[in-house]
Tab-separated table of C-alpha atoms and ligand atoms in Angstrom:
chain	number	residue	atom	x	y	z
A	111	UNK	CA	-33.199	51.605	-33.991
A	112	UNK	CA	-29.680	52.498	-33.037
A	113	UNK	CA	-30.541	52.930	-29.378
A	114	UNK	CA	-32.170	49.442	-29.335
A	115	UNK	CA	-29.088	47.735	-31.058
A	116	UNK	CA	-26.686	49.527	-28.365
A	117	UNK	CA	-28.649	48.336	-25.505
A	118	UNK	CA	-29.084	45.020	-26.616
A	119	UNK	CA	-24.862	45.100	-27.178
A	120	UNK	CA	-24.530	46.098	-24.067
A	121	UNK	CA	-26.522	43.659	-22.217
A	122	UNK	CA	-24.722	41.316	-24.262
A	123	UNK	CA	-21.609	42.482	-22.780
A	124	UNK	CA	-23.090	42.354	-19.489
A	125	UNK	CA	-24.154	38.697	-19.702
A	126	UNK	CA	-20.378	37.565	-20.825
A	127	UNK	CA	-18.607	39.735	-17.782
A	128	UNK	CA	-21.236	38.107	-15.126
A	129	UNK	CA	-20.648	34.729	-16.818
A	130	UNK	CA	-16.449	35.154	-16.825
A	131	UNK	CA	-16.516	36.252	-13.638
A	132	UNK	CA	-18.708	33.428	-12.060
A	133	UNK	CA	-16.655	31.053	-14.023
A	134	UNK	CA	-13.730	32.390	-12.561
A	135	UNK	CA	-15.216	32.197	-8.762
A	136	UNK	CA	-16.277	28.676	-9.347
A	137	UNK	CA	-12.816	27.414	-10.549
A	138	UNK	CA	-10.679	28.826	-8.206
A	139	UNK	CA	-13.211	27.062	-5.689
A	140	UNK	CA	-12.996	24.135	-7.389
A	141	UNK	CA	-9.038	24.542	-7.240
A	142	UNK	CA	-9.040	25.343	-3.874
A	143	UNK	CA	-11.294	22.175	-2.351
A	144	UNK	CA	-9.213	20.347	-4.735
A	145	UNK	CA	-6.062	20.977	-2.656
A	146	UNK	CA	-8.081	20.364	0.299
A	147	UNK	CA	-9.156	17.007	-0.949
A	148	UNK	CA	-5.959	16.415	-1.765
A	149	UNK	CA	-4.647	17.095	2.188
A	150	UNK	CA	-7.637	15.261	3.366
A	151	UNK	CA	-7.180	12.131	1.228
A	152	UNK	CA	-3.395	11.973	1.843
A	153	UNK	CA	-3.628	12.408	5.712
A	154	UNK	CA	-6.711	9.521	5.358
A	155	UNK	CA	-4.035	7.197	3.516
A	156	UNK	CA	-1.267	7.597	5.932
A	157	UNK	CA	-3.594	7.365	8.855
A	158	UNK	CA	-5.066	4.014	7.874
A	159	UNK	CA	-1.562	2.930	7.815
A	160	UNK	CA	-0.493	3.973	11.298
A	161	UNK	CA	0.918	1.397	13.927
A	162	UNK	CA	-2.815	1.927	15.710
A	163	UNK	CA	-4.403	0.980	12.260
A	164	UNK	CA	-2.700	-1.916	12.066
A	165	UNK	CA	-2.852	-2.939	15.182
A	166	UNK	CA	-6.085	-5.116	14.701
A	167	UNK	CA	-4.905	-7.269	11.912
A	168	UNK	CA	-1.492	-8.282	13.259
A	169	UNK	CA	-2.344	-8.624	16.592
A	170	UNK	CA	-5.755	-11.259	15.939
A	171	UNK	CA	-2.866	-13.186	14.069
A	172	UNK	CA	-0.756	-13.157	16.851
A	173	UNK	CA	-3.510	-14.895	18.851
A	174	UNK	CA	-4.216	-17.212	16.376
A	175	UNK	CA	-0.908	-18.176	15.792
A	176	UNK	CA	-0.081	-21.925	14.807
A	177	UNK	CA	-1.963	-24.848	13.059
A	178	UNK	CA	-1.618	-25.148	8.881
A	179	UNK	CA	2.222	-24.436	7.905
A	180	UNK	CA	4.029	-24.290	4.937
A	181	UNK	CA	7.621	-25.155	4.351
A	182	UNK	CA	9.697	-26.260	6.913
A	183	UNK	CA	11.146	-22.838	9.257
A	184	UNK	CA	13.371	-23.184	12.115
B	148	UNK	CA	-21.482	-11.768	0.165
B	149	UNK	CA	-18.137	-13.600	0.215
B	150	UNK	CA	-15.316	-12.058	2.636
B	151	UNK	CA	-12.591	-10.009	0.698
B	152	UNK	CA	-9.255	-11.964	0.468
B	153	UNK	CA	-5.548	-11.406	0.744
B	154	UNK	CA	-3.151	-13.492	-1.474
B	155	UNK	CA	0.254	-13.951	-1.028
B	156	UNK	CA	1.350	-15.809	-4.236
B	157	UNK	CA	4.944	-16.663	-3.276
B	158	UNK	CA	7.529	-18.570	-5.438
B	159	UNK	CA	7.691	-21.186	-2.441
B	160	UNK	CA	4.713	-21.023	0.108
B	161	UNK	CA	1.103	-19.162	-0.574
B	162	UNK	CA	-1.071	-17.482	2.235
B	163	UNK	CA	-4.606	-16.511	1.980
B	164	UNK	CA	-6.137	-14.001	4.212
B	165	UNK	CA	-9.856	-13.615	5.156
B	166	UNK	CA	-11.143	-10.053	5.904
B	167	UNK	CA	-12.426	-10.205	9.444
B	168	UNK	CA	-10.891	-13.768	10.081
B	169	UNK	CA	-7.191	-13.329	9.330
B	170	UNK	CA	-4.944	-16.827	7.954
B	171	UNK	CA	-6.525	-18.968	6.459
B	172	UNK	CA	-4.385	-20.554	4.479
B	173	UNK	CA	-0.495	-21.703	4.347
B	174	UNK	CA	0.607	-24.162	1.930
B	175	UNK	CA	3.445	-24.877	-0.102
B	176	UNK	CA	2.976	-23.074	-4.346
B	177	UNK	CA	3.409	-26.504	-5.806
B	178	UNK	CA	0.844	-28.583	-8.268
B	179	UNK	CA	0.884	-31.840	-9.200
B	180	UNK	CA	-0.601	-32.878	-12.880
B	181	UNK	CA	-0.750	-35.631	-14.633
B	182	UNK	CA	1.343	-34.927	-17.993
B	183	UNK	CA	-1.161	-37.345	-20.209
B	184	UNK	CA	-4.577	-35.547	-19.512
B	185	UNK	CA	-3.249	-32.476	-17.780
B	186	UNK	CA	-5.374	-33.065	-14.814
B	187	UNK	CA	-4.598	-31.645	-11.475
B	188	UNK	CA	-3.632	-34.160	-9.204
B	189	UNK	CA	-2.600	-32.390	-5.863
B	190	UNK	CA	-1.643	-28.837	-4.876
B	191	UNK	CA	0.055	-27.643	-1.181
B	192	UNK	CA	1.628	-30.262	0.872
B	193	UNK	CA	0.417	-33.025	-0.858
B	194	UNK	CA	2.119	-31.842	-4.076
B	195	UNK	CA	5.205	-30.707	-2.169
B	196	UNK	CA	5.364	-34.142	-0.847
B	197	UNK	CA	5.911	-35.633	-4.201
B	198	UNK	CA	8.499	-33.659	-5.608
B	199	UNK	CA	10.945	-35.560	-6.746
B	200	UNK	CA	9.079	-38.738	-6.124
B	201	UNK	CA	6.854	-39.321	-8.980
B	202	UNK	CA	6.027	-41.995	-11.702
B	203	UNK	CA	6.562	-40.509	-15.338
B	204	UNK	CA	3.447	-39.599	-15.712
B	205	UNK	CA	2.907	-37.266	-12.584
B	206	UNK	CA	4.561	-34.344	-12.612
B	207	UNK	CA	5.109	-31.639	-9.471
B	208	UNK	CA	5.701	-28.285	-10.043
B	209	UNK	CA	6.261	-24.550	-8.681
B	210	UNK	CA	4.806	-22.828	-11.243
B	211	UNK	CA	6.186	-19.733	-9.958
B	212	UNK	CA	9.831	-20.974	-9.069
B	213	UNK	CA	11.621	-18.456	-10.383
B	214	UNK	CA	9.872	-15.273	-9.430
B	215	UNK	CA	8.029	-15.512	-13.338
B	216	UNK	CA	5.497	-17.275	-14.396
B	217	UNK	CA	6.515	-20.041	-16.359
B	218	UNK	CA	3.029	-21.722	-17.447
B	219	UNK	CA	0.320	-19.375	-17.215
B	220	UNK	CA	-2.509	-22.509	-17.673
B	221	UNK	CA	-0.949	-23.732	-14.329
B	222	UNK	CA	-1.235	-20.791	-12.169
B	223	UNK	CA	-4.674	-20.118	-13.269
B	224	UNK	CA	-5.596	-23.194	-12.442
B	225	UNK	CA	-3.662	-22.778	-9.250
B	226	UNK	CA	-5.435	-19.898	-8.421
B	227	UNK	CA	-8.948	-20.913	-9.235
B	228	UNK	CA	-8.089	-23.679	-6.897
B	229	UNK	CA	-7.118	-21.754	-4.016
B	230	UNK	CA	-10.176	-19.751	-4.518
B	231	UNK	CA	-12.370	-22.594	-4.379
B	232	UNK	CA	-10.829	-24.161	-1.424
B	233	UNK	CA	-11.288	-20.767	1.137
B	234	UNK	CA	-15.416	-20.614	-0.315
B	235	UNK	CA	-15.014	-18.293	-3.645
B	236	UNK	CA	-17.815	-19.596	-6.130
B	237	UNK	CA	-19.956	-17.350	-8.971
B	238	UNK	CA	-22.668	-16.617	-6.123
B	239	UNK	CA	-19.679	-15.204	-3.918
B	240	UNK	CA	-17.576	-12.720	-5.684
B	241	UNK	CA	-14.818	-11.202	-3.152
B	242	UNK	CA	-12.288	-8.934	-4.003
B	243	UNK	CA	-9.233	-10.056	-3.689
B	244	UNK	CA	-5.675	-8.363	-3.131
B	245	UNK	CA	-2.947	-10.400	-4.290
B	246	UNK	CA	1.193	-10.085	-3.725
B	247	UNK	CA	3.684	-10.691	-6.474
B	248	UNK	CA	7.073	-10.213	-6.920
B	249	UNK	CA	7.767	-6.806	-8.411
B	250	UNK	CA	10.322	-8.762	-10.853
B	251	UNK	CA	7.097	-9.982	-12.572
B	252	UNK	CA	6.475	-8.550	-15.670
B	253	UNK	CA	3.549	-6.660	-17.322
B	254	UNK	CA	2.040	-9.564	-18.829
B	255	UNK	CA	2.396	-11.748	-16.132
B	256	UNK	CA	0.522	-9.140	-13.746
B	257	UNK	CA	-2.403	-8.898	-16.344
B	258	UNK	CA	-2.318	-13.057	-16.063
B	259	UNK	CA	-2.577	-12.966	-12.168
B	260	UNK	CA	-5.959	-10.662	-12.493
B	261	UNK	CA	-7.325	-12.092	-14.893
B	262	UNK	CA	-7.242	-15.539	-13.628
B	263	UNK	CA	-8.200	-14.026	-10.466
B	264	UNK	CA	-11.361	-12.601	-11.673
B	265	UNK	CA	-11.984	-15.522	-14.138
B	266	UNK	CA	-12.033	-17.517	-10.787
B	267	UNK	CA	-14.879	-15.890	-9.361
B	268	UNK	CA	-13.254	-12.448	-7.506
B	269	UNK	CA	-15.525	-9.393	-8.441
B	270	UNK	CA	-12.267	-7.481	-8.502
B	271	UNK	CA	-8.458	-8.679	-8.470
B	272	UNK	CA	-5.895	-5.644	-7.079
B	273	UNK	CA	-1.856	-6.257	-7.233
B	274	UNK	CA	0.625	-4.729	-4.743
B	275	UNK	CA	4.220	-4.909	-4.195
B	276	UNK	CA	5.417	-7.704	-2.283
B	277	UNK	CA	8.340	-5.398	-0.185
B	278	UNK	CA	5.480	-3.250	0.314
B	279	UNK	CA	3.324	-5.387	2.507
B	280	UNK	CA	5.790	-7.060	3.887
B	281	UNK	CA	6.834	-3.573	5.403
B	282	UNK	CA	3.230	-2.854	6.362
B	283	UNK	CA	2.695	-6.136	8.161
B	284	UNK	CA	6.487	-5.938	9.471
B	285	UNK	CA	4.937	-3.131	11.433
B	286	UNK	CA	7.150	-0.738	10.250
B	287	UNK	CA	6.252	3.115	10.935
B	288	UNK	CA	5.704	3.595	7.032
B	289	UNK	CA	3.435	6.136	7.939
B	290	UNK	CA	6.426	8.766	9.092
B	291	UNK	CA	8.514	10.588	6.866
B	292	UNK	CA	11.613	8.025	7.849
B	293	UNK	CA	13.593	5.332	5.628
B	294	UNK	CA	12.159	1.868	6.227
B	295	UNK	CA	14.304	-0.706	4.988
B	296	UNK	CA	13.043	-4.358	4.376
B	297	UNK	CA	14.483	-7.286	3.163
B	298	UNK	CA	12.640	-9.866	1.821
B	299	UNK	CA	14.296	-13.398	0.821
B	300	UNK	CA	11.736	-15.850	-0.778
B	301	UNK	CA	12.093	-19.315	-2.830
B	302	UNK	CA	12.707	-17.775	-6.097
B	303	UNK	CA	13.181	-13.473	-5.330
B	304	UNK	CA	15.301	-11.611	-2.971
B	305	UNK	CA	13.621	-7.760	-2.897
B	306	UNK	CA	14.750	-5.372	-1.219
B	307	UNK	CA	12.930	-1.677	-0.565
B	308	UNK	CA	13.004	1.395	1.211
B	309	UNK	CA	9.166	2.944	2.216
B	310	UNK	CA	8.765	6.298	3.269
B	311	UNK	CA	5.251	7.994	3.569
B	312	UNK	CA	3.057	5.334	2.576
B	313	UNK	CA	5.656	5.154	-0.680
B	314	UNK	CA	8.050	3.304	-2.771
B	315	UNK	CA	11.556	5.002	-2.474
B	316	UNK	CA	13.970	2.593	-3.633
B	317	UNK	CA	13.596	-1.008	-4.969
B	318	UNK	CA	16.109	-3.756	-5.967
B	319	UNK	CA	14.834	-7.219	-7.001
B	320	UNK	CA	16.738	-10.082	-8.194
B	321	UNK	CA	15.706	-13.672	-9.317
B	322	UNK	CA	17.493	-15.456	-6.880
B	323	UNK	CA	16.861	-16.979	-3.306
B	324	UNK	CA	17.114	-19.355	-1.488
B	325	UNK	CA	15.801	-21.574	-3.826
B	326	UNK	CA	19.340	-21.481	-5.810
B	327	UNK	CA	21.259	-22.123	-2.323
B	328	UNK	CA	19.605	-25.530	-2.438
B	329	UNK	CA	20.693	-25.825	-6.040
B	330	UNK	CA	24.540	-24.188	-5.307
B	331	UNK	CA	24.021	-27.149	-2.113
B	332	UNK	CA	23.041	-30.258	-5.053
B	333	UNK	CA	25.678	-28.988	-7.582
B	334	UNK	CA	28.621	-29.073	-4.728
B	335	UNK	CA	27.625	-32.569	-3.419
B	336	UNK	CA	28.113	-33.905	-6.775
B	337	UNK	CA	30.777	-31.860	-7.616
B	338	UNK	CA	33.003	-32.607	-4.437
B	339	UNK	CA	31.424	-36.118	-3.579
B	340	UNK	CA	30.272	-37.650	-6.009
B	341	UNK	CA	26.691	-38.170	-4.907
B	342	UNK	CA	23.663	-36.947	-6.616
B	343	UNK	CA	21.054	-35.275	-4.175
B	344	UNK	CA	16.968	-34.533	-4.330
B	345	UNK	CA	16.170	-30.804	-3.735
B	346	UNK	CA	14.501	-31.385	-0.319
B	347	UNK	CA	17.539	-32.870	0.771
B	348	UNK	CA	19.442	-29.670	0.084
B	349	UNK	CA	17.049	-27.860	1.228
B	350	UNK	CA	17.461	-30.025	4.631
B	351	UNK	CA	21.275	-29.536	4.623
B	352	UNK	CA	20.342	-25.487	4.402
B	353	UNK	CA	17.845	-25.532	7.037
B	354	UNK	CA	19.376	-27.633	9.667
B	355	UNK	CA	23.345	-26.427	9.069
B	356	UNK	CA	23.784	-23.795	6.473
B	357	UNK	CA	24.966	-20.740	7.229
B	358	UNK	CA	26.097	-17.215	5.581
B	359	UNK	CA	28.973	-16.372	7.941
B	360	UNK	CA	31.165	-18.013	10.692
B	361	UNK	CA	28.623	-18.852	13.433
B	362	UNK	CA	29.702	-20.524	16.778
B	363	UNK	CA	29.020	-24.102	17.789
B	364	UNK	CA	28.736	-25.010	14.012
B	365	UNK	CA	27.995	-28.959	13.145
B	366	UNK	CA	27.890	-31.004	10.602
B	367	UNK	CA	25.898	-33.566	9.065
B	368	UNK	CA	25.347	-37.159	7.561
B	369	UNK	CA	23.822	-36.719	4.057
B	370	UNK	CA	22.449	-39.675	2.276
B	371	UNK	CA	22.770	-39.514	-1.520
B	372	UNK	CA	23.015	-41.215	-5.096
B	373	UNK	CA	26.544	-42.444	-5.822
B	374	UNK	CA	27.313	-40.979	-9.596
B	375	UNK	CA	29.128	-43.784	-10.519
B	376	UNK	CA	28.180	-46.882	-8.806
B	377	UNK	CA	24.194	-45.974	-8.612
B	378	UNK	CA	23.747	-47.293	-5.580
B	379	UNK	CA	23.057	-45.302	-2.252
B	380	UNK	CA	25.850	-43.613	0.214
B	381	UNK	CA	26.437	-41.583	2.873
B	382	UNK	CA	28.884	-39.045	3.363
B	383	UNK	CA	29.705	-35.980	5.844
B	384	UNK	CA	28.909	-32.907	5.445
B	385	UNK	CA	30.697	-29.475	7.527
B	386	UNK	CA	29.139	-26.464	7.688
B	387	UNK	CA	32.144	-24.828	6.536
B	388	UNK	CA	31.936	-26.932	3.118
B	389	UNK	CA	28.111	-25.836	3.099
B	390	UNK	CA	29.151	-22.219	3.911
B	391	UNK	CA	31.604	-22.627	0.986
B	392	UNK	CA	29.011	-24.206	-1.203
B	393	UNK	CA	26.552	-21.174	-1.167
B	394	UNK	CA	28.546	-18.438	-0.816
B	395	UNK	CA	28.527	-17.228	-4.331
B	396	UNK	CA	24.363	-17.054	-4.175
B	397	UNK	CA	24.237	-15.636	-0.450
B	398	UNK	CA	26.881	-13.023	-2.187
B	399	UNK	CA	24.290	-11.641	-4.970
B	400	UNK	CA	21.717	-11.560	-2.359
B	401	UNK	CA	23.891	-9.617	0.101
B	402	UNK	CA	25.288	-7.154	-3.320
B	403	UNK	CA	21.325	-6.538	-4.270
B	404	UNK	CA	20.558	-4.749	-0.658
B	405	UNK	CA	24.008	-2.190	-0.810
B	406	UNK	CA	22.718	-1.416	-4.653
B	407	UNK	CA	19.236	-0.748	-2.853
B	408	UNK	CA	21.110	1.412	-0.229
B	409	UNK	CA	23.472	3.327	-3.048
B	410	UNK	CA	19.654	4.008	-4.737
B	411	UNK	CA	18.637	6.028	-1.385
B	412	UNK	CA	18.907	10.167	-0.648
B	413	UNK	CA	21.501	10.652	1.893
B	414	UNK	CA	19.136	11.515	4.612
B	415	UNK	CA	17.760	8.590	4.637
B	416	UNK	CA	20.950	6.963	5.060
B	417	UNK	CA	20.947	8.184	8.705
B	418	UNK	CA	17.564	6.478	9.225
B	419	UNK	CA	18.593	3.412	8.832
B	420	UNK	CA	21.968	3.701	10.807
B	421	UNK	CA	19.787	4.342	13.693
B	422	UNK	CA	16.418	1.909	13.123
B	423	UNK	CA	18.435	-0.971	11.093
B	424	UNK	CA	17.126	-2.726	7.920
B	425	UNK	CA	14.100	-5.914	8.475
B	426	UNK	CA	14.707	-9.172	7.435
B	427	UNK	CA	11.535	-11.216	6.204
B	428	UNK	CA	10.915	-14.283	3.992
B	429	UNK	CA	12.017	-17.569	4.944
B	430	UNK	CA	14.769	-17.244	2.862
B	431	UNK	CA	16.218	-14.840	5.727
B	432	UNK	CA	15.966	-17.154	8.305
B	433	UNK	CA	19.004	-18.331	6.847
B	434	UNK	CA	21.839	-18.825	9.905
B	435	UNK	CA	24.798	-15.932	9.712
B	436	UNK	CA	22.500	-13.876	6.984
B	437	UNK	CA	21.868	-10.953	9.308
B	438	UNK	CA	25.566	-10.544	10.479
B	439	UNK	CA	26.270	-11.047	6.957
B	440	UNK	CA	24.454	-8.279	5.933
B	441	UNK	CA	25.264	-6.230	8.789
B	442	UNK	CA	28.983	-6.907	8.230
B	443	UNK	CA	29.096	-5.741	4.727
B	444	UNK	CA	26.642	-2.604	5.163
B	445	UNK	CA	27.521	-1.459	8.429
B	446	UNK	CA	23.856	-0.599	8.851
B	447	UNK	CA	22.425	-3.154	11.799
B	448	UNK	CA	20.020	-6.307	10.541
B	449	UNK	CA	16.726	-7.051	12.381
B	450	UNK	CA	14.718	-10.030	12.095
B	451	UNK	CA	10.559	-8.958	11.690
B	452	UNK	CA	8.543	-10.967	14.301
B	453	UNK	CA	6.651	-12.915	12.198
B	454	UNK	CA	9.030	-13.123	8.691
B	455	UNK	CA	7.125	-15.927	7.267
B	456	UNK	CA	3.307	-14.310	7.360
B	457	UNK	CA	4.534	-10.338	7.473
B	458	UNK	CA	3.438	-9.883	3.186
B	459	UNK	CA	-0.022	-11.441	3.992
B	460	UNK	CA	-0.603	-9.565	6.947
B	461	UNK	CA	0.333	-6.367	5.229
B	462	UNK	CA	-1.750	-7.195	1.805
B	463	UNK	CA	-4.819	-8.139	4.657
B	464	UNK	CA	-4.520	-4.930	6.184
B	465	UNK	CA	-4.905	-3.248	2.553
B	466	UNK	CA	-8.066	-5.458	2.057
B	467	UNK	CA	-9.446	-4.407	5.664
B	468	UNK	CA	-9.153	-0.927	4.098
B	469	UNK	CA	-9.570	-1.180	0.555
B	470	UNK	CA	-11.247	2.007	-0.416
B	471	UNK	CA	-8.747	4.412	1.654
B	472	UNK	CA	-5.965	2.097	0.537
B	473	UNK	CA	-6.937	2.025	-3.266
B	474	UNK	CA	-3.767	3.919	-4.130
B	475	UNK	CA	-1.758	1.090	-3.268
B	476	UNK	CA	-2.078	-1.290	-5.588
B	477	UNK	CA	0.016	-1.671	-8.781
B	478	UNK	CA	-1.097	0.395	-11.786
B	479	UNK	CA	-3.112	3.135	-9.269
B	480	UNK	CA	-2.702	6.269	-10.107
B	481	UNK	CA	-0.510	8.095	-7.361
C	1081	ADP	N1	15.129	-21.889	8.890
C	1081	ADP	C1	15.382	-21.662	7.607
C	1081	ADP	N2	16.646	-21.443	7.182
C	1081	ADP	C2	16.907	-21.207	5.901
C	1081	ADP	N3	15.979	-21.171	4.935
C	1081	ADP	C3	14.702	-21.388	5.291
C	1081	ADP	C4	14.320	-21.623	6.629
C	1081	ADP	N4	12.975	-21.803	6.674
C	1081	ADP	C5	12.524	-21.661	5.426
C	1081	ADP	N5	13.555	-21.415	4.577
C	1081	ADP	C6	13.502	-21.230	3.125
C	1081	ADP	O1	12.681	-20.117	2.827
C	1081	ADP	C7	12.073	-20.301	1.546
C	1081	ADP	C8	10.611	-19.966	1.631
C	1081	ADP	O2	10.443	-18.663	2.082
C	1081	ADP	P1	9.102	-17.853	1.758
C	1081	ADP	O3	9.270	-16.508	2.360
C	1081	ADP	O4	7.919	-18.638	2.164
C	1081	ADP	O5	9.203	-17.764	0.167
C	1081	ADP	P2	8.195	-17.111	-0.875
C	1081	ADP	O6	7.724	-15.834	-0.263
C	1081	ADP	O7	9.012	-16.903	-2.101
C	1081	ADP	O8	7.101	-18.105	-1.062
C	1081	ADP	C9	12.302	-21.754	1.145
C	1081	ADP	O9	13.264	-21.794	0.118
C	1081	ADP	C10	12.844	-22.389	2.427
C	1081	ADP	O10	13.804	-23.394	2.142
C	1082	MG	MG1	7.270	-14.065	0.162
């Protein structure tokens, strides 16, 4: 009877230390792609706003230049 | 599918760009409605065309004059006409990316996007106006430097320093060049005598104002209201009297970009000694303004290449890349 109840507390145990510890793995995975993504999104941002990124919207405009203006200029 | 747009709501002209097509749309922010049934009658140049000109019941406005928004039934209307005009209907639902001044208050934003998505846009994005601007400026807002720019509008002067895709420093007023017509109408009256429309001083400004001493300076004929006789006269103008005239406005304008540079860390200071501050808006297209500036900062003025269509350019490029450029936009998280 005894032995039974110890065995089963110590699978119990068993089962919570596994658990903790795979919880711990998985966060500190989690946290680490998180900085990752963080790097990866950041460099994304400032790379779609590089002169080459740019590039294609200003310079159609420049060919396109003229036609339908607003106030007077100049 | 409807192409994704680009607004630039200014206080005196509005732009509309077209994902994949670029410009196309540049028209003066007025509206014309009739007071009795509060129809519109014109918007753009047509509007802008009767300013000042009008039979009691017609009445032309810039709903956004003064860098607010005055009537919010108006610029809804406004915008659900400028919507309609570049192809927006219920079948088409764009998103759209629209600039405001940064004066504007919380309200007001929620007004803009909702009108905007009331008119048909599947999803309605804000973002700085000094922040485009600097984007379409092509300024290299992508390095860890100071980029200064200076944008003088109708109804807003803002000035703001981007580093890193970022807001550093930002100083907006409600005043441009808007109130030098108004400083140009008050001293004709004042020194002359004779009453004068707001396109006339805005004439005056254009062809001979000027914020600082300029060589081969000229004056000019100006054709006004007598106050006390009523009937029509001419009189001469200098450019010196002009200079005189707006001199207190051109002054705030000038004091709002050395707050801006007071706001900055000091090693961004050196930045801008060596790349110079950029002048867009119409409003900077002002004679003298850049030596102005330059006089009374020490830091060296350059005009942007295309001052006039930079904030469009820059809000088009966010639509071109809306996803990666999400963070942005006004009330994104950071
Ligand atoms: N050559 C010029 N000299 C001085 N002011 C100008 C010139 N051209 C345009 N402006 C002024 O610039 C203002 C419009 O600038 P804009 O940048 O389009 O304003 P906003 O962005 O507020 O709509 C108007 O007040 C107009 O009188
Ligand atoms: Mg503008």
């Amino acid at each position: 009877m005894i032995a039974t109840q110890t065995v089963v507390v110590i699978f119990a145990l068993l089962a919570l230390g596994c658990g903790a510890s795979l919880a711990t793995v998985l966060f500190r995975q989690e946290r680490q792609t998180g900085i990752y993504d963080g790097i990866a999104n950041f460099r994304r941002h400032i790379d779609a706003l590089s002169p080459e990124a740019r590039r294609n919207v200003i310079s159609r405009h420049a060919h396109t230049r003229g036609g339908d203006r607003g106030e007077p200029r100049q | 599918m409807a192409r994704d747009l680009a607004i630039d709501l200014g206080t005196a002209n509005t732009l509309v760009y077209m994902k994949g097509r670029g410009i196309v749309l540049n028209e003066p922010t007025v509206i014309a409605v009739n007071r009795k049934t509060s129809e519109v009658l014109a918007t753009g140049h047509e509007a802008r065309n009767m300013i000042g000109r009008t039979p009691g019941y017609i009445v032309a406005v810039r709903p956004l004059r003064g860098g607010a928004i005055t009537d919010f039934d108006i610029t809804e209307r406004m915008i659900r006409l400028l919507l309609q005009r570049v192809g927006v209907s219920r079948f088409t639902r764009p998103k759209v990316v629209i600039c405001v001044p940064s004066a504007i208050t919380e309200v007001e934003r929620r007004a803009v996007t909702d009108a905007t998505r009331r008119a048909g846009a599947s999803d309605a994005q804000l973002i700085e106006q000094p922040m485009a601007a600097a984007i379409g400026a092509e300024l290299p807002i992508d390095e860890p430097i100071g980029n200064m720019v200076i944008d003088i509008g109708g109804g807003t002067s803002e000035t703001a320093v981007i580093s890193l895709g970022g807001v550093v420093a930002l100083e907006a007023i409600r005043v441009g060049s808007f109130d030098i017509d108004a400083a140009i109408q008050t001293y004709v009256r004042r020194e002359h005598g004779i009453a004068i429309g707001e396109r006339t001083a805005e004439e005056i400004k254009i062809q001979i104002g000027t914020a600082a001493p300029m060589p081969n300076e000229r004056g000019a004929q100006v054709r006004g209201r007598d106050l006390v006789t009523g009937l029509p006269k001419n009189i001469d103008l200098s450019a010196e009297e002009v200079r005189f005239a707006i001199d207190e406005v051109v002054s705030q304008i000038v004091q709002s970009v050395t707050r801006c540079l007071s706001k900055v860390p000091p090693e961004m200071a050196q930045d801008f000694l060596q790349r110079g501050m950029y002048l867009v808006g119409g409003g900077g297209l002002l004679r003298g303004l850049a030596q102005r500036i330059e006089h009374e900062t020490d830091v060296p003025v350059r005009m942007s290449p295309m001052p006039l269509e930079a904030v469009v350019l820059g809000a088009g490029h966010c639509v071109e890349n809306y996803q990666v450029l999400r963070s942005m936009f006004m009330g994104a998280r950071r």
